[in-house]
PDB file of C-alpha atoms in Angstrom:
ATOM      1  CA  MET T   1      38.462 151.876 323.288  1.00  0.00           C
ATOM      2  CA  ALA T   2      36.821 155.262 322.710  1.00  0.00           C
ATOM      3  CA  ALA T   3      33.557 154.037 324.236  1.00  0.00           C
ATOM      4  CA  SER T   4      35.277 152.990 327.441  1.00  0.00           C
ATOM      5  CA  THR T   5      36.977 156.414 327.686  1.00  0.00           C
ATOM      6  CA  VAL T   6      33.604 158.154 327.424  1.00  0.00           C
ATOM      7  CA  MET T   7      32.148 155.797 329.978  1.00  0.00           C
ATOM      8  CA  LEU T   8      34.958 156.451 332.422  1.00  0.00           C
ATOM      9  CA  SER T   9      34.731 160.216 332.101  1.00  0.00           C
ATOM     10  CA  ALA T  10      30.961 160.030 332.643  1.00  0.00           C
ATOM     11  CA  CYS T  11      31.515 157.976 335.791  1.00  0.00           C
ATOM     12  CA  GLU T  12      34.024 160.522 337.109  1.00  0.00           C
ATOM     13  CA  THR T  13      31.445 163.308 336.962  1.00  0.00           C
ATOM     14  CA  GLY T  14      28.727 161.303 338.668  1.00  0.00           C
ATOM     15  CA  PRO T  15      27.598 161.736 342.288  1.00  0.00           C
ATOM     16  CA  ALA T  16      29.962 161.001 345.156  1.00  0.00           C
ATOM     17  CA  ASN T  17      27.582 158.331 346.443  1.00  0.00           C
ATOM     18  CA  PRO T  18      26.484 156.268 343.425  1.00  0.00           C
ATOM     19  CA  LEU T  19      23.758 154.511 345.442  1.00  0.00           C
ATOM     20  CA  ASP T  20      22.040 157.828 346.198  1.00  0.00           C
ATOM     21  CA  LEU T  21      19.302 157.814 343.536  1.00  0.00           C
ATOM     22  CA  THR T  22      18.139 161.349 344.357  1.00  0.00           C
ATOM     23  CA  ALA T  23      21.444 163.071 343.562  1.00  0.00           C
ATOM     24  CA  ALA T  24      21.935 165.008 340.325  1.00  0.00           C
ATOM     25  CA  ARG T  25      23.359 162.956 337.492  1.00  0.00           C
ATOM     26  CA  PRO T  26      24.806 164.164 334.191  1.00  0.00           C
ATOM     27  CA  ASP T  27      22.463 163.636 331.257  1.00  0.00           C
ATOM     28  CA  PRO T  28      23.937 161.504 328.527  1.00  0.00           C
ATOM     29  CA  VAL T  29      24.284 163.319 325.234  1.00  0.00           C
ATOM     30  CA  ILE T  30      23.962 161.349 322.055  1.00  0.00           C
ATOM     31  CA  GLU T  31      24.256 163.157 318.777  1.00  0.00           C
ATOM     32  CA  THR T  32      23.676 161.421 315.483  1.00  0.00           C
ATOM     33  CA  ARG T  33      24.371 163.062 312.158  1.00  0.00           C
ATOM     34  CA  MET T  34      23.524 161.553 308.839  1.00  0.00           C
ATOM     35  CA  VAL T  35      24.820 162.898 305.554  1.00  0.00           C
ATOM     36  CA  THR T  36      23.515 161.578 302.256  1.00  0.00           C
ATOM     37  CA  ARG T  37      25.609 162.187 299.175  1.00  0.00           C
ATOM     38  CA  THR T  38      24.820 161.011 295.683  1.00  0.00           C
ATOM     39  CA  VAL T  39      27.991 159.882 293.960  1.00  0.00           C
ATOM     40  CA  CYS T  40      28.240 158.364 290.505  1.00  0.00           C
ATOM     41  CA  PRO T  41      30.938 155.868 289.579  1.00  0.00           C
ATOM     42  CA  ASP T  42      33.956 157.130 287.639  1.00  0.00           C
ATOM     43  CA  GLU T  43      33.101 154.835 284.733  1.00  0.00           C
ATOM     44  CA  LEU T  44      30.115 157.008 283.846  1.00  0.00           C
ATOM     45  CA  ASN T  45      32.387 159.957 283.105  1.00  0.00           C
ATOM     46  CA  THR T  46      34.691 158.172 280.700  1.00  0.00           C
ATOM     47  CA  ALA T  47      34.060 158.378 276.982  1.00  0.00           C
ATOM     48  CA  PRO T  48      32.882 155.185 275.288  1.00  0.00           C
ATOM     49  CA  ALA T  49      35.581 153.408 273.324  1.00  0.00           C
ATOM     50  CA  ALA T  50      35.669 154.253 269.652  1.00  0.00           C
ATOM     51  CA  LEU T  51      35.024 151.437 267.224  1.00  0.00           C
ATOM     52  CA  PRO T  52      37.954 150.612 264.949  1.00  0.00           C
ATOM     53  CA  GLU T  53      37.656 151.568 261.294  1.00  0.00           C
ATOM     54  CA  PRO T  54      37.624 148.627 258.903  1.00  0.00           C
ATOM     55  CA  PRO T  55      40.513 148.431 256.434  1.00  0.00           C
ATOM     56  CA  ALA T  56      39.777 149.756 252.936  1.00  0.00           C
ATOM     57  CA  ASP T  57      40.351 146.336 251.364  1.00  0.00           C
ATOM     58  CA  ALA T  58      38.216 144.396 253.874  1.00  0.00           C
ATOM     59  CA  GLU T  59      35.517 142.073 252.500  1.00  0.00           C
ATOM     60  CA  VAL T  60      32.671 140.589 254.475  1.00  0.00           C
ATOM     61  CA  ILE T  61      30.779 137.707 252.966  1.00  0.00           C
ATOM     62  CA  TRP T  62      27.890 136.203 254.890  1.00  0.00           C
ATOM     63  CA  ASN T  63      24.498 134.658 254.680  1.00  0.00           C
ATOM     64  CA  GLU T  64      21.187 135.853 256.126  1.00  0.00           C
ATOM     65  CA  PRO T  65      21.522 134.091 259.535  1.00  0.00           C
ATOM     66  CA  ALA T  66      24.978 135.675 259.976  1.00  0.00           C
ATOM     67  CA  LYS T  67      23.533 139.096 259.090  1.00  0.00           C
ATOM     68  CA  ALA T  68      20.699 138.653 261.607  1.00  0.00           C
ATOM     69  CA  TRP T  69      23.195 137.649 264.337  1.00  0.00           C
ATOM     70  CA  PHE T  70      25.433 140.637 263.558  1.00  0.00           C
ATOM     71  CA  ASP T  71      22.447 143.012 263.669  1.00  0.00           C
ATOM     72  CA  GLN T  72      21.551 141.654 267.144  1.00  0.00           C
ATOM     73  CA  LEU T  73      25.162 142.129 268.247  1.00  0.00           C
ATOM     74  CA  VAL T  74      25.181 145.762 267.099  1.00  0.00           C
ATOM     75  CA  ASP T  75      21.802 146.397 268.766  1.00  0.00           C
ATOM     76  CA  ALA T  76      23.067 144.947 272.070  1.00  0.00           C
ATOM     77  CA  ALA T  77      26.209 147.105 271.949  1.00  0.00           C
ATOM     78  CA  GLN T  78      24.151 150.214 271.206  1.00  0.00           C
ATOM     79  CA  ALA T  79      21.779 149.393 274.078  1.00  0.00           C
ATOM     80  CA  ALA T  80      24.754 149.149 276.464  1.00  0.00           C
ATOM     81  CA  ILE T  81      26.091 152.515 275.310  1.00  0.00           C
ATOM     82  CA  ASP T  82      22.642 154.090 275.646  1.00  0.00           C
ATOM     83  CA  GLN T  83      22.344 152.690 279.169  1.00  0.00           C
ATOM     84  CA  VAL T  84      25.653 154.242 280.257  1.00  0.00           C
ATOM     85  CA  LEU T  85      24.820 157.589 278.670  1.00  0.00           C
ATOM     86  CA  GLY T  86      21.374 157.533 280.293  1.00  0.00           C
ATOM     87  CA  ALA T  87      22.869 156.798 283.720  1.00  0.00           C
ATOM     88  CA  ARG T  88      25.331 159.656 283.228  1.00  0.00           C
ATOM     89  CA  GLU T  89      22.465 162.040 282.460  1.00  0.00           C
ATOM     90  CA  VAL T  90      20.475 160.902 285.526  1.00  0.00           C
ATOM     91  CA  CYS T  91      23.534 161.486 287.730  1.00  0.00           C
ATOM     92  CA  ARG T  92      23.870 165.030 286.417  1.00  0.00           C
ATOM     93  CA  GLU T  93      20.149 165.739 286.826  1.00  0.00           C
ATOM     94  CA  GLN T  94      20.241 164.585 290.465  1.00  0.00           C
ATOM     95  CA  GLY T  95      23.280 166.753 291.226  1.00  0.00           C
ATOM     96  CA  ALA T  96      25.588 163.852 291.970  1.00  0.00           C
ATOM     97  CA  LEU T  97      29.133 164.606 293.003  1.00  0.00           C
ATOM     98  CA  GLN T  98      31.470 164.381 290.043  1.00  0.00           C
ATOM     99  CA  PRO T  99      34.807 162.640 290.660  1.00  0.00           C
TER     100      PRO T  99
END
């Protein structure tokens, strides 16, 4: 709807005889503005969840394959935390808008 309003107002200011190609015509004005903002997601500013403390009377009994699997699980969790903290640091270095 806005485009048709602009078109109509441009036609109103045109020459009295639209077929007269030598008459003065208004120049169209097109203005384009582009704004780039770096914004980081809110999740990067939240603290990582704390791991629960094991109970004092807890016992863990396992074999070597279970230990190897658990070590991989802890390494994967630490890698995820490091990734989030690294992304947070990059956002701050680039001057991203903080939510």
